Coordinates of C-alpha atoms and ligand atoms in Angstrom, one line a residue:
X9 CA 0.0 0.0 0.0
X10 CA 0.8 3.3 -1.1
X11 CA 2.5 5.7 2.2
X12 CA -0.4 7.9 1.5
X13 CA -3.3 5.6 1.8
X14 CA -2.0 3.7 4.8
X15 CA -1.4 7.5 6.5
X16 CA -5.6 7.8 5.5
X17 CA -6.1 5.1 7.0
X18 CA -4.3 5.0 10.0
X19 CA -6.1 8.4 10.7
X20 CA -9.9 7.1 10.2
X21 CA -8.8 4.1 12.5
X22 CA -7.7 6.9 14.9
X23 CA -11.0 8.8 14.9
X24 CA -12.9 5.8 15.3
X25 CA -10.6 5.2 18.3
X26 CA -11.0 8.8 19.3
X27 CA -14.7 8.3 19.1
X28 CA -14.6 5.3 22.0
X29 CA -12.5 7.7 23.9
X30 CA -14.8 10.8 23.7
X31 CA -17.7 8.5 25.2
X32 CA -15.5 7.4 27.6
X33 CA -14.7 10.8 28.6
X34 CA -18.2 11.7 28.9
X35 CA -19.6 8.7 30.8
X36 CA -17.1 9.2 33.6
X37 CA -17.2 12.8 33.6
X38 CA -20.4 11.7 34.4
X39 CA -20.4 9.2 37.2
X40 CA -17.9 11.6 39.0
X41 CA -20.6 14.4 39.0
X42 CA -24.0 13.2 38.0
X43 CA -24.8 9.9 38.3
X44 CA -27.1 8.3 41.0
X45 CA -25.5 5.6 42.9
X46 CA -28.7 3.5 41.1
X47 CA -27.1 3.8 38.3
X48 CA -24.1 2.4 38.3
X49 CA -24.9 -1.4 38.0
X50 CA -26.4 -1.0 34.9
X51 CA -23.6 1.3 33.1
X52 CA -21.1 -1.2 34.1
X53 CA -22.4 -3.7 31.9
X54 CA -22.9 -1.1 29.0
X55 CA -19.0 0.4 29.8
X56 CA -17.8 -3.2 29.6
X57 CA -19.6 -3.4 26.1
X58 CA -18.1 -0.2 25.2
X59 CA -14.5 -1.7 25.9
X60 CA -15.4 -4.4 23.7
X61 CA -15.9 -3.1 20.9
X62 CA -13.1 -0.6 21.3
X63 CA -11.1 -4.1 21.7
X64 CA -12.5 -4.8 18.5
X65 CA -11.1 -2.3 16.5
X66 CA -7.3 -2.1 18.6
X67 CA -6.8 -6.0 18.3
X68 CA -8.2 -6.0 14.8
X69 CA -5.7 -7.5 12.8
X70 CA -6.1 -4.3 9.9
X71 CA -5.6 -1.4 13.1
X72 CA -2.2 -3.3 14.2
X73 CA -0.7 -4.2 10.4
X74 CA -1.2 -0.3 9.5
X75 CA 0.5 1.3 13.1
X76 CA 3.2 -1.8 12.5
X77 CA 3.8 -0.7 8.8
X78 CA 4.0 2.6 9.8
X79 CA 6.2 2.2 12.2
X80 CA 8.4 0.0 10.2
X81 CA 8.3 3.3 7.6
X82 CA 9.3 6.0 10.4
X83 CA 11.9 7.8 8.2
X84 CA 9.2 8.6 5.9
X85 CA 6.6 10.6 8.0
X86 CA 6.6 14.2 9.0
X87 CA 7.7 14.8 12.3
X88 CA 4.5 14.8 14.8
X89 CA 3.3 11.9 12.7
X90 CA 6.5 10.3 13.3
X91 CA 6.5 11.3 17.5
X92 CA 2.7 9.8 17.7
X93 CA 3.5 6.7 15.8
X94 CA 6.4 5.7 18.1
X95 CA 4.1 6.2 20.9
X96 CA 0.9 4.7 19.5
X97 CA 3.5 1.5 18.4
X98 CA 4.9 1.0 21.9
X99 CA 1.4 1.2 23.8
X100 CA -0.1 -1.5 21.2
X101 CA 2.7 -4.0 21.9
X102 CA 2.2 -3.1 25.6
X103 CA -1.9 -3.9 25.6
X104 CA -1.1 -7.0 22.9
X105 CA 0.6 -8.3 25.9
X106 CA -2.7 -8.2 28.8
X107 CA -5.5 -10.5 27.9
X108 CA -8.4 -9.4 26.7
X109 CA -10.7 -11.1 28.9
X110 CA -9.0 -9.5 31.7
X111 CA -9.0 -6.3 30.6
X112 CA -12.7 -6.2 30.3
X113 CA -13.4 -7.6 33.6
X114 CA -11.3 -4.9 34.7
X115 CA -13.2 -2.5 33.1
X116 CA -16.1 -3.8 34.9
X117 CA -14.8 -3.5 37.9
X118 CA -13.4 -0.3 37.9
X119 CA -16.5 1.3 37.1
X120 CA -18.1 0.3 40.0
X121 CA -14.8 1.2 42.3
X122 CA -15.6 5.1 42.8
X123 CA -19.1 4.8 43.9
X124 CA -17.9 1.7 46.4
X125 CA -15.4 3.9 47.7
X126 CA -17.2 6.9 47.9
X127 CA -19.8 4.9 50.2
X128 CA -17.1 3.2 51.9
X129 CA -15.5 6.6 52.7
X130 CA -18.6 8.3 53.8
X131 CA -19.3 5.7 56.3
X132 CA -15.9 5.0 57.6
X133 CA -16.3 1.7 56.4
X134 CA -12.5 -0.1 54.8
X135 CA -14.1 -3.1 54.7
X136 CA -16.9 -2.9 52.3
X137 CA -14.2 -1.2 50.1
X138 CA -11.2 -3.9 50.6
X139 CA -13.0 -6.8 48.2
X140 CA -13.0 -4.1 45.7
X141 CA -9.3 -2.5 46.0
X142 CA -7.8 -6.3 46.1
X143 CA -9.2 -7.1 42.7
X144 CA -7.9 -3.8 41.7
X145 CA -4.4 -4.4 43.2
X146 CA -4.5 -7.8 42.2
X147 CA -5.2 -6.8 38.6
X148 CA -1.8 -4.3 38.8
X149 CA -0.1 -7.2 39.8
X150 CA -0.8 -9.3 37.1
X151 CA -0.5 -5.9 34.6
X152 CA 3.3 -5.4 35.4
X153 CA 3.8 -8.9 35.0
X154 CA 2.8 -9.1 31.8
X155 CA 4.5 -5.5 31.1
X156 CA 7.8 -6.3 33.0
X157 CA 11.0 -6.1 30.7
X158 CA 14.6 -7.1 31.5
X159 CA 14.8 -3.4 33.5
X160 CA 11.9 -2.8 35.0
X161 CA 10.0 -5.8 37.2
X162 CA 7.0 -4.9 39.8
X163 CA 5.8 -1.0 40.9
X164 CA 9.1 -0.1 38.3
X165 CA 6.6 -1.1 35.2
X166 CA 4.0 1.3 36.7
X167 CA 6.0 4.2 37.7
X168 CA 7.2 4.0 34.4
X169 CA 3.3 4.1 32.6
X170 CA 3.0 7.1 35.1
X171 CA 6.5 8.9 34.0
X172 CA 8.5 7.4 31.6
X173 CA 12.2 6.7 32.4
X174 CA 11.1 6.7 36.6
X175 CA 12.0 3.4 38.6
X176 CA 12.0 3.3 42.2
X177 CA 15.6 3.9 42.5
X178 CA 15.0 7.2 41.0
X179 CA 12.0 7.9 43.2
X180 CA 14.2 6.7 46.2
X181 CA 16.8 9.2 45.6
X182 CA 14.4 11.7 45.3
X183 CA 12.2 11.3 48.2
X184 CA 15.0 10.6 50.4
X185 CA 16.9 14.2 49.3
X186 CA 13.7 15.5 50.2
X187 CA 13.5 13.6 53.4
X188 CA 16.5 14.5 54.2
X189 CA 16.4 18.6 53.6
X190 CA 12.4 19.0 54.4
X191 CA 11.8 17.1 57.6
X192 CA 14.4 18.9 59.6
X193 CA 12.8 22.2 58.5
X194 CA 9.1 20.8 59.1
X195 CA 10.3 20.2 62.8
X196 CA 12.3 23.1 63.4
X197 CA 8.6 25.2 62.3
X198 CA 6.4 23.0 64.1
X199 CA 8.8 23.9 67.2
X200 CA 7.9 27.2 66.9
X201 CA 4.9 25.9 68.3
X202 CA 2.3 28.7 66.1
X203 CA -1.2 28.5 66.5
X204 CA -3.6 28.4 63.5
X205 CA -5.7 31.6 63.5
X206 CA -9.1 31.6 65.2
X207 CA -10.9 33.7 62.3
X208 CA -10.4 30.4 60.1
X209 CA -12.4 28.6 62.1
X210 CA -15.9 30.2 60.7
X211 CA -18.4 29.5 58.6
X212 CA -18.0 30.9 54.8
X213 CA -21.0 30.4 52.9
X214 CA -21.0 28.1 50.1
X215 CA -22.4 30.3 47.4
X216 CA -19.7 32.8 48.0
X217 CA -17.0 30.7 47.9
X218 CA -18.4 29.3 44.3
X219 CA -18.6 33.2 43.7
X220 CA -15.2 33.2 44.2
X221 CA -14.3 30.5 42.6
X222 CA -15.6 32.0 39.0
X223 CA -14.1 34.7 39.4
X224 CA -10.9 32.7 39.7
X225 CA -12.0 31.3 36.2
X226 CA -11.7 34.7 35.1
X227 CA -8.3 35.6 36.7
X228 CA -7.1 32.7 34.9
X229 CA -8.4 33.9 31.7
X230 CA -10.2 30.2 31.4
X231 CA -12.5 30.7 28.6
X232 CA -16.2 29.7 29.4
X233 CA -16.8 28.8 26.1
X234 CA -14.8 25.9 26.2
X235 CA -15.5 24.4 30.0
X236 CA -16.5 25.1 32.9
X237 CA -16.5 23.8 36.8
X238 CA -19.0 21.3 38.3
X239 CA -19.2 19.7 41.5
X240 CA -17.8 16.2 43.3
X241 CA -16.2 14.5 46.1
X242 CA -12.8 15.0 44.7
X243 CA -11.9 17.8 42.4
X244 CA -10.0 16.8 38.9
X245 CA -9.8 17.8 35.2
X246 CA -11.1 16.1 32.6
X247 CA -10.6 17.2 29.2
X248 CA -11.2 16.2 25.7
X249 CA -8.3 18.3 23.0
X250 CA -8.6 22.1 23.3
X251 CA -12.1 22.9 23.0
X252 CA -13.9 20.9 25.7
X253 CA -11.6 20.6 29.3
X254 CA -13.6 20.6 32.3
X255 CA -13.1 21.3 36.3
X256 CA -14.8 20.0 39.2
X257 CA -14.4 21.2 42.9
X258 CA -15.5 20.8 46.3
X259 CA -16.9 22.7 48.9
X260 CA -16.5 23.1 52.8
X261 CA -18.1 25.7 54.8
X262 CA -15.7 25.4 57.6
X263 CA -12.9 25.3 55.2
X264 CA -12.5 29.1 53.0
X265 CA -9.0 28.1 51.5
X266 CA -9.9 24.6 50.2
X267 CA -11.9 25.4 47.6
X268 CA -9.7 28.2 46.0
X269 CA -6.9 26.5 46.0
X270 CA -8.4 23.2 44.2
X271 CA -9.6 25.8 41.9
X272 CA -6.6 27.4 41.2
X273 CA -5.1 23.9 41.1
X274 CA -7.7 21.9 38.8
X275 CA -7.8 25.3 36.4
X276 CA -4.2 24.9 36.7
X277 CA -4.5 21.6 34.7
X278 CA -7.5 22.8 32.2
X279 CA -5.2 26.1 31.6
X280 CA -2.3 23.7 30.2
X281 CA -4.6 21.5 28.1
X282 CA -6.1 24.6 26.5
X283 CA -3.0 25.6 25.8
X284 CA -1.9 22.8 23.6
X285 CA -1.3 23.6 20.0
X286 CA -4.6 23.4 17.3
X287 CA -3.0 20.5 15.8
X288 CA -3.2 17.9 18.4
X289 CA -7.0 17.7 18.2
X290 CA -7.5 14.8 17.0
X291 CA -4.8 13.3 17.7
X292 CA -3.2 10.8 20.1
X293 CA -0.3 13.8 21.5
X294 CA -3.3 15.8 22.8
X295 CA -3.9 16.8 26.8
X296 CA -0.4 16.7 28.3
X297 CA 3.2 14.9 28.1
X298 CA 3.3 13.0 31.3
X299 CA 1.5 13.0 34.4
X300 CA 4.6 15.1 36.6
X301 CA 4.6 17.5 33.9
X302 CA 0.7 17.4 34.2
X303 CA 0.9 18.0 37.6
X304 CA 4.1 20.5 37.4
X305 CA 1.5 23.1 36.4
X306 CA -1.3 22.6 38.5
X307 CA 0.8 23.1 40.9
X308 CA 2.6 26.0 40.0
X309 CA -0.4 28.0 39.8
X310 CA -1.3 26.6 43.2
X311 CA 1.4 27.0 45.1
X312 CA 3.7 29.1 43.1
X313 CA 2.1 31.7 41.6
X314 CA -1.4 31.8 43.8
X315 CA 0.2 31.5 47.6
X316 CA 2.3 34.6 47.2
X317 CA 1.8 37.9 48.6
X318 CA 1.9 39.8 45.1
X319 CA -1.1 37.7 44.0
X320 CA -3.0 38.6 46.7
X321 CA -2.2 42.3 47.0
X322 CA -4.8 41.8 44.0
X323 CA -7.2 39.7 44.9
X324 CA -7.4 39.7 48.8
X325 CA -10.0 42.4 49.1
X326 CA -12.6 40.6 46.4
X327 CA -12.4 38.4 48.7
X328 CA -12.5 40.5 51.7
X329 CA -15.5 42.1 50.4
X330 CA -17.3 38.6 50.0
X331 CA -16.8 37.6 53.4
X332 CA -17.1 41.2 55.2
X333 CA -18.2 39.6 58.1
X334 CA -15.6 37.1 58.9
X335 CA -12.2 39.0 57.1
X336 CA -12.6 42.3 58.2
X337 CA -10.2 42.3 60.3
X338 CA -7.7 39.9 58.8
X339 CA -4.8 42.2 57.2
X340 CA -3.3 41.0 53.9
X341 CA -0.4 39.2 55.9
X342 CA -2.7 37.5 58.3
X343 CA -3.9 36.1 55.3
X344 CA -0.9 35.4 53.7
X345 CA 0.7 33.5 56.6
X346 CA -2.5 31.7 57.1
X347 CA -2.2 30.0 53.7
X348 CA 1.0 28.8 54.1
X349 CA 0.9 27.7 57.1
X350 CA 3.1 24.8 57.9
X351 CA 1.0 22.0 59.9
X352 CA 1.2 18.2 59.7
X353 CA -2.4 17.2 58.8
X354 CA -3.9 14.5 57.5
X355 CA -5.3 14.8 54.4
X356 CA -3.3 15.2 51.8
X357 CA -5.3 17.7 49.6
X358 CA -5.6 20.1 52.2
X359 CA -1.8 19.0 53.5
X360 CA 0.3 22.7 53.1
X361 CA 3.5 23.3 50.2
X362 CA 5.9 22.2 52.1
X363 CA 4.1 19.0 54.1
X364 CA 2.5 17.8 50.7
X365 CA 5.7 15.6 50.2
X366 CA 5.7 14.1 53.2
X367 CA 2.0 12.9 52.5
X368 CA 2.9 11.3 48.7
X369 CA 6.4 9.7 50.5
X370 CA 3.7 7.5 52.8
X371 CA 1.7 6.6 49.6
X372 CA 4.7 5.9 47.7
X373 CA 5.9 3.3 50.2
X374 CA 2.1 1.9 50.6
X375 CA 2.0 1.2 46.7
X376 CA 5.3 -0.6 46.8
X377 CA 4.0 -3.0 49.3
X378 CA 1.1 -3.3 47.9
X379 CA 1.9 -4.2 44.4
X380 CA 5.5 -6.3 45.0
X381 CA 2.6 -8.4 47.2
X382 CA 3.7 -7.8 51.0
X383 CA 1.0 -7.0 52.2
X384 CA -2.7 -8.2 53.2
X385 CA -5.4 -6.0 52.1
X386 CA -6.8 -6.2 55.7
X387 CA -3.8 -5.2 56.7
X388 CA -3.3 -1.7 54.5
X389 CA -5.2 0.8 57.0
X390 CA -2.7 -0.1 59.7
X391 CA 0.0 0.2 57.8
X392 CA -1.1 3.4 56.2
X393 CA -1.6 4.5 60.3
X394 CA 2.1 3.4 61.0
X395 CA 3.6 5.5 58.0
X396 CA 1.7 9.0 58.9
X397 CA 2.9 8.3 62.6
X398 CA 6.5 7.8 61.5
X399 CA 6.3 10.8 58.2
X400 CA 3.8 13.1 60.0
X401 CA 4.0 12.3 63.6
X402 CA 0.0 11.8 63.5
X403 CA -2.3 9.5 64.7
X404 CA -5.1 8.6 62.6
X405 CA -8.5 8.7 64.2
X406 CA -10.4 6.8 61.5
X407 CA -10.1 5.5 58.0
X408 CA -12.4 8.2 56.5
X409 CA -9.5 10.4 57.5
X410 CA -6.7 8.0 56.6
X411 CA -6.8 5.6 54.0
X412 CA -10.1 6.1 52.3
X413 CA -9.3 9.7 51.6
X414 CA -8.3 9.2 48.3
X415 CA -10.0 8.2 44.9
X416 CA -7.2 7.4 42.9
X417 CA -6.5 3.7 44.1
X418 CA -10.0 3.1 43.5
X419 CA -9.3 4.3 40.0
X420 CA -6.6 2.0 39.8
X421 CA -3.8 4.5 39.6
X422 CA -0.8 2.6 41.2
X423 CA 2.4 4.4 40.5
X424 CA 0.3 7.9 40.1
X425 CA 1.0 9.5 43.3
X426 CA 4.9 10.0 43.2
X427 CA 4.6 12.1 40.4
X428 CA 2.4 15.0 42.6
X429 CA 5.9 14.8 44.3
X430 CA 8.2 14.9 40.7
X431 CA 5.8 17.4 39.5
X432 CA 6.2 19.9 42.4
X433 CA 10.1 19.7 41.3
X434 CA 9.5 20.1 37.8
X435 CA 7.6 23.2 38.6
X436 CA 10.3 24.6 40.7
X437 CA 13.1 24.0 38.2
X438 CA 10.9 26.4 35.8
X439 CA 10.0 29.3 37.9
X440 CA 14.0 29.4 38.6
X441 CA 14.3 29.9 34.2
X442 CA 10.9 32.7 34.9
X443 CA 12.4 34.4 37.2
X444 CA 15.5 35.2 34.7
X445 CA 13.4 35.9 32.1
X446 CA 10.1 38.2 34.2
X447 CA 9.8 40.4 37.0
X448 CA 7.3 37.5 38.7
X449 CA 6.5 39.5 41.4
X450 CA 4.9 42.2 39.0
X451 CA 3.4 39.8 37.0
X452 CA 1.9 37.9 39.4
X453 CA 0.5 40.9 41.2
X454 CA -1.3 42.1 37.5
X455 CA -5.1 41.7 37.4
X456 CA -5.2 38.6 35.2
X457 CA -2.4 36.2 34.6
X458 CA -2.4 36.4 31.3
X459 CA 1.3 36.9 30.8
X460 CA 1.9 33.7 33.2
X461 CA -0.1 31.5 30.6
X462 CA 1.5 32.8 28.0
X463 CA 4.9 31.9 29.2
X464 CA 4.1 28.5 30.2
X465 CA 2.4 27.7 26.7
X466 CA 5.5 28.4 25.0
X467 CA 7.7 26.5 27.2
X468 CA 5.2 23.4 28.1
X469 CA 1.8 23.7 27.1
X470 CA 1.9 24.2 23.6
X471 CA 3.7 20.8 22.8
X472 CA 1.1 19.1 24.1
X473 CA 2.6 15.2 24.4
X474 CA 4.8 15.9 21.4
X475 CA 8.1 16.3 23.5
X476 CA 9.0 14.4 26.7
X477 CA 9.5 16.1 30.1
X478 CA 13.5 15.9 30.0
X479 CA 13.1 17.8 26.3
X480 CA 10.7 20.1 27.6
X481 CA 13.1 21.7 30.6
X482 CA 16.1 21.1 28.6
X483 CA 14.6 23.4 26.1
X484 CA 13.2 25.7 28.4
X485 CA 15.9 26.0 32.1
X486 CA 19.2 24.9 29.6
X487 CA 19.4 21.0 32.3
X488 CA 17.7 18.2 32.7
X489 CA 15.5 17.4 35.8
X490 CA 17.4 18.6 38.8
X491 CA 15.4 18.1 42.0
X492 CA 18.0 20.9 43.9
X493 CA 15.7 23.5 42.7
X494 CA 12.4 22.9 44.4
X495 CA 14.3 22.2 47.7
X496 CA 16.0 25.7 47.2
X497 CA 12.8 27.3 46.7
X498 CA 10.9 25.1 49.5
X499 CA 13.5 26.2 51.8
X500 CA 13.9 29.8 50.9
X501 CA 10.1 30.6 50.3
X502 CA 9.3 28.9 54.4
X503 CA 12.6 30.5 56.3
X504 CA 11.4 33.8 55.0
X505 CA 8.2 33.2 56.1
X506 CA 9.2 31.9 59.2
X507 CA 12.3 33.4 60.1
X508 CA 14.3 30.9 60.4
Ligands
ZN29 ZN1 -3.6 17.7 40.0

């Protein structure tokens, strides 16, 4: 077959493909904010069917010839064909390799997981979860088995889905850097013995706080007309190419900073996949590179750019004005200290900049017990209780509050957490290159942050998943990954703060 024709045909394979994946999108963008728990028994049969006949078309025997001839006939194609076909290749002869009977019943499964979990966690209640989360574990197993190469065996074959080129040695070096430059400074704060403010402790209405929240949307310049921000028990981005990316958030009215930074966070995400070049519609490179580069930029509108002082010299008294009542007398630096405060909590999500590591290190060392086998699913919450006593110093007063606070196990993302972690580092290693390059301070502190987006599509967002993370700071800091950065900044940004 002509180059030509087998390019054609390749590309109606991949908008059938496309198509699957768009009705995948939907449905669980829709049992994450929608969907009665009634429901769910019935689309799991119809979401296995789906799977099915997506199978259908990715095992037929015309899909694999054309990606395999292609790939045999790399020289030939332009280059973002030629970027997509390597990866498209590699994740064929990855899924050739897991049964197809097995993936389906894992399909099934999973779709049931988030509304088990969600129960489980409302109720404090592991046990009606644990069935569920050891098929889900078990099935992990088995997937890196099939998956494992010479190099990488066990939790190394799903870091590595998670972020290419990461084993656990690399994560070990990493976290124990970390351990060993943030804990020391986490104690010497917490020695300080400072007590969280009393004004925090008030109500802040809900409607306000959503209020806030859009206007947020517009600070970010997120553009309505192309998503928009629902609610669920965990926030997260969901997006489909440029023109449909989606937020969720949730709401506490005890809690006034939770909801603004998930905002900032989960907008963080949408702002990056809206930022992808035209061209990857359509295509397989669309959404992001990796999940640490993912969450590199969630984060740094979180942390970096939103808990400074210069971006809320802007927007402190819009919120001040919202909640008269309870802020009138907090001054600017009240606020400021308040969120950054440095406290070991336990839950992660609401966990501060500099104790968020901590939280993904007891995670980290869960998921490798769990996966290389070691440990009993009975016997998870205790040793998820041990960890935060010896990371956090904490003792955990129920699951709700430990184990069951997150979704993503029961979305079966093993090897997903460490890259919050990587991500974080990534982050830091390019606000070092802004900072040469911007007055950040003056930036941040302008009414919208336009110019911030615009800086970050060219160096990150733009290529969409057409370079790899290492190309992407090479390109934009002059180095690869170098985790000496975001311990720099960590330790700068909290001995300022605390004056250390
Ligand atoms: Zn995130």
């Amino acid at each position: 077959m002509n180059l030509e024709k087998l390019i054609a045909r390749y590309k109606d394979y991949r908008l059938d493909i496309l198509a699957f994946n768009f009705a995948s999108y939907l449905i669980n963008w829709d049992s994450d904010t929608e969907a009665k728990a009634g429901s769910f028994d019935d689309r799991s049969v119809l979401e296995s069917r789906l799977t099915k006949l997506e199978l259908k078309i990715t095992r037929s025997k015309g899909y694999i010839n054309t990606v395999t001839e292609l790939y045999n006939n790399l020289e030939l194609l332009d280059e973002d064909l030629k970027i997509e076909i390597k990866k498209v290749y590699k994740d064929l002869v990855k899924s050739l390799k897991v049964p197809k009977e097995e993936l389906i019943a894992y399909t099934k499964v999973l779709s049931k997981a988030s509304q088990i979990w969600s129960e489980a966690k409302l109720n404090n209640d592991y046990a009606s979860f644990a069935p569920t989360l050891k098929q889900i574990v078990d099935f992990n197993i088995r997937y890196s088995k099939y998956l494992e190469t010479d190099k990488l065996k066990g939790y190394d074959v799903l870091l590595n889905e998670f972020e290419e080129g990461m084993t656990k040695e690399k994560y070990d070096e990493f976290f124990s850097l970390l351990k060993q430059e943030i804990v020391p400074l986490v104690k010497k704060i917490n020695a300080l013995k400072i007590k969280k403010p009393e004004w925090a402790n008030q109500e802040f209405d809900i409607n306000k706080q959503k209020e806030f929240c859009d206007y947020l949307m517009d600070v970010m310049c997120f553009d309505k007309n192309y998503g928009l921000m629902k609610e669920s028990e965990h926030p997260f981005t969901s997006g489909f190419g440029t023109h449909d990316v989606r937020v969720t958030n949730h709401y506490y009215s005890n809690l006034l900073i939770s909801s603004i930074f998930s905002a900032i966070h989960e907008l963080g995400h949408a702002t990056y996949e809206r930022g992808n070049a035209e061209k990857l519609n359509f295509t397989f490179l669309q959404g992001g590179t990796t999940m640490a580069m993912h969450e590199s930029q969630s984060r740094f509108y979180e942390n970096i750019v939103a808990r400074t002082k210069e971006f809320w010299a802007r927007h402190y008294p819009k919120l001040q004005s919202l909640f008269f009542d309870q802020l009138k007398d907090v001054t600017l630096d009240d606020f400021y200290h308040y969120i950054n405060f440095v406290e070991c909590s336990l839950i992660r999500t609401e966990a501060d900049e500099l104790t968020y590591s901590l939280h993904i290190m007891v995670r980290y060392e869960m998921e490798k017990m769990m996966i290389e086998g070691h440990l009993d699913v009975n016997d998870y919450p205790k040793m998820w209780n041990k960890l935060y006593k010896e990371y956090l110093g904490l003792d955990i007063p129920n699951d709700t509050l430990g184990i069951l606070q997150d979704v993503h196990w029961a979305g079966g993302d093993f090897g997903y957490f460490p890259t919050y972690a990587l991500g974080s580092a990534y982050g830091a290693q390019l606000y070092h290159q802004m900072k040469n390059e911007m007055d950040v301070k003056e930036v941040f502190n302008e009414p919208n942050l336009k110019k911030v987006n615009a800086w970050l599509k060219e160096k990150v967002h733009q290529y969409g998943g057409l370079k790899t993370p290492e190309e992407i700071l090479i390109k934009a800091t002059g180095e690869k990954f170098n985790p000496k950065y975001y311990v720099e900044y960590l330790k700068n940004k909290f001995s300022l703060i605390y004056n250390l």
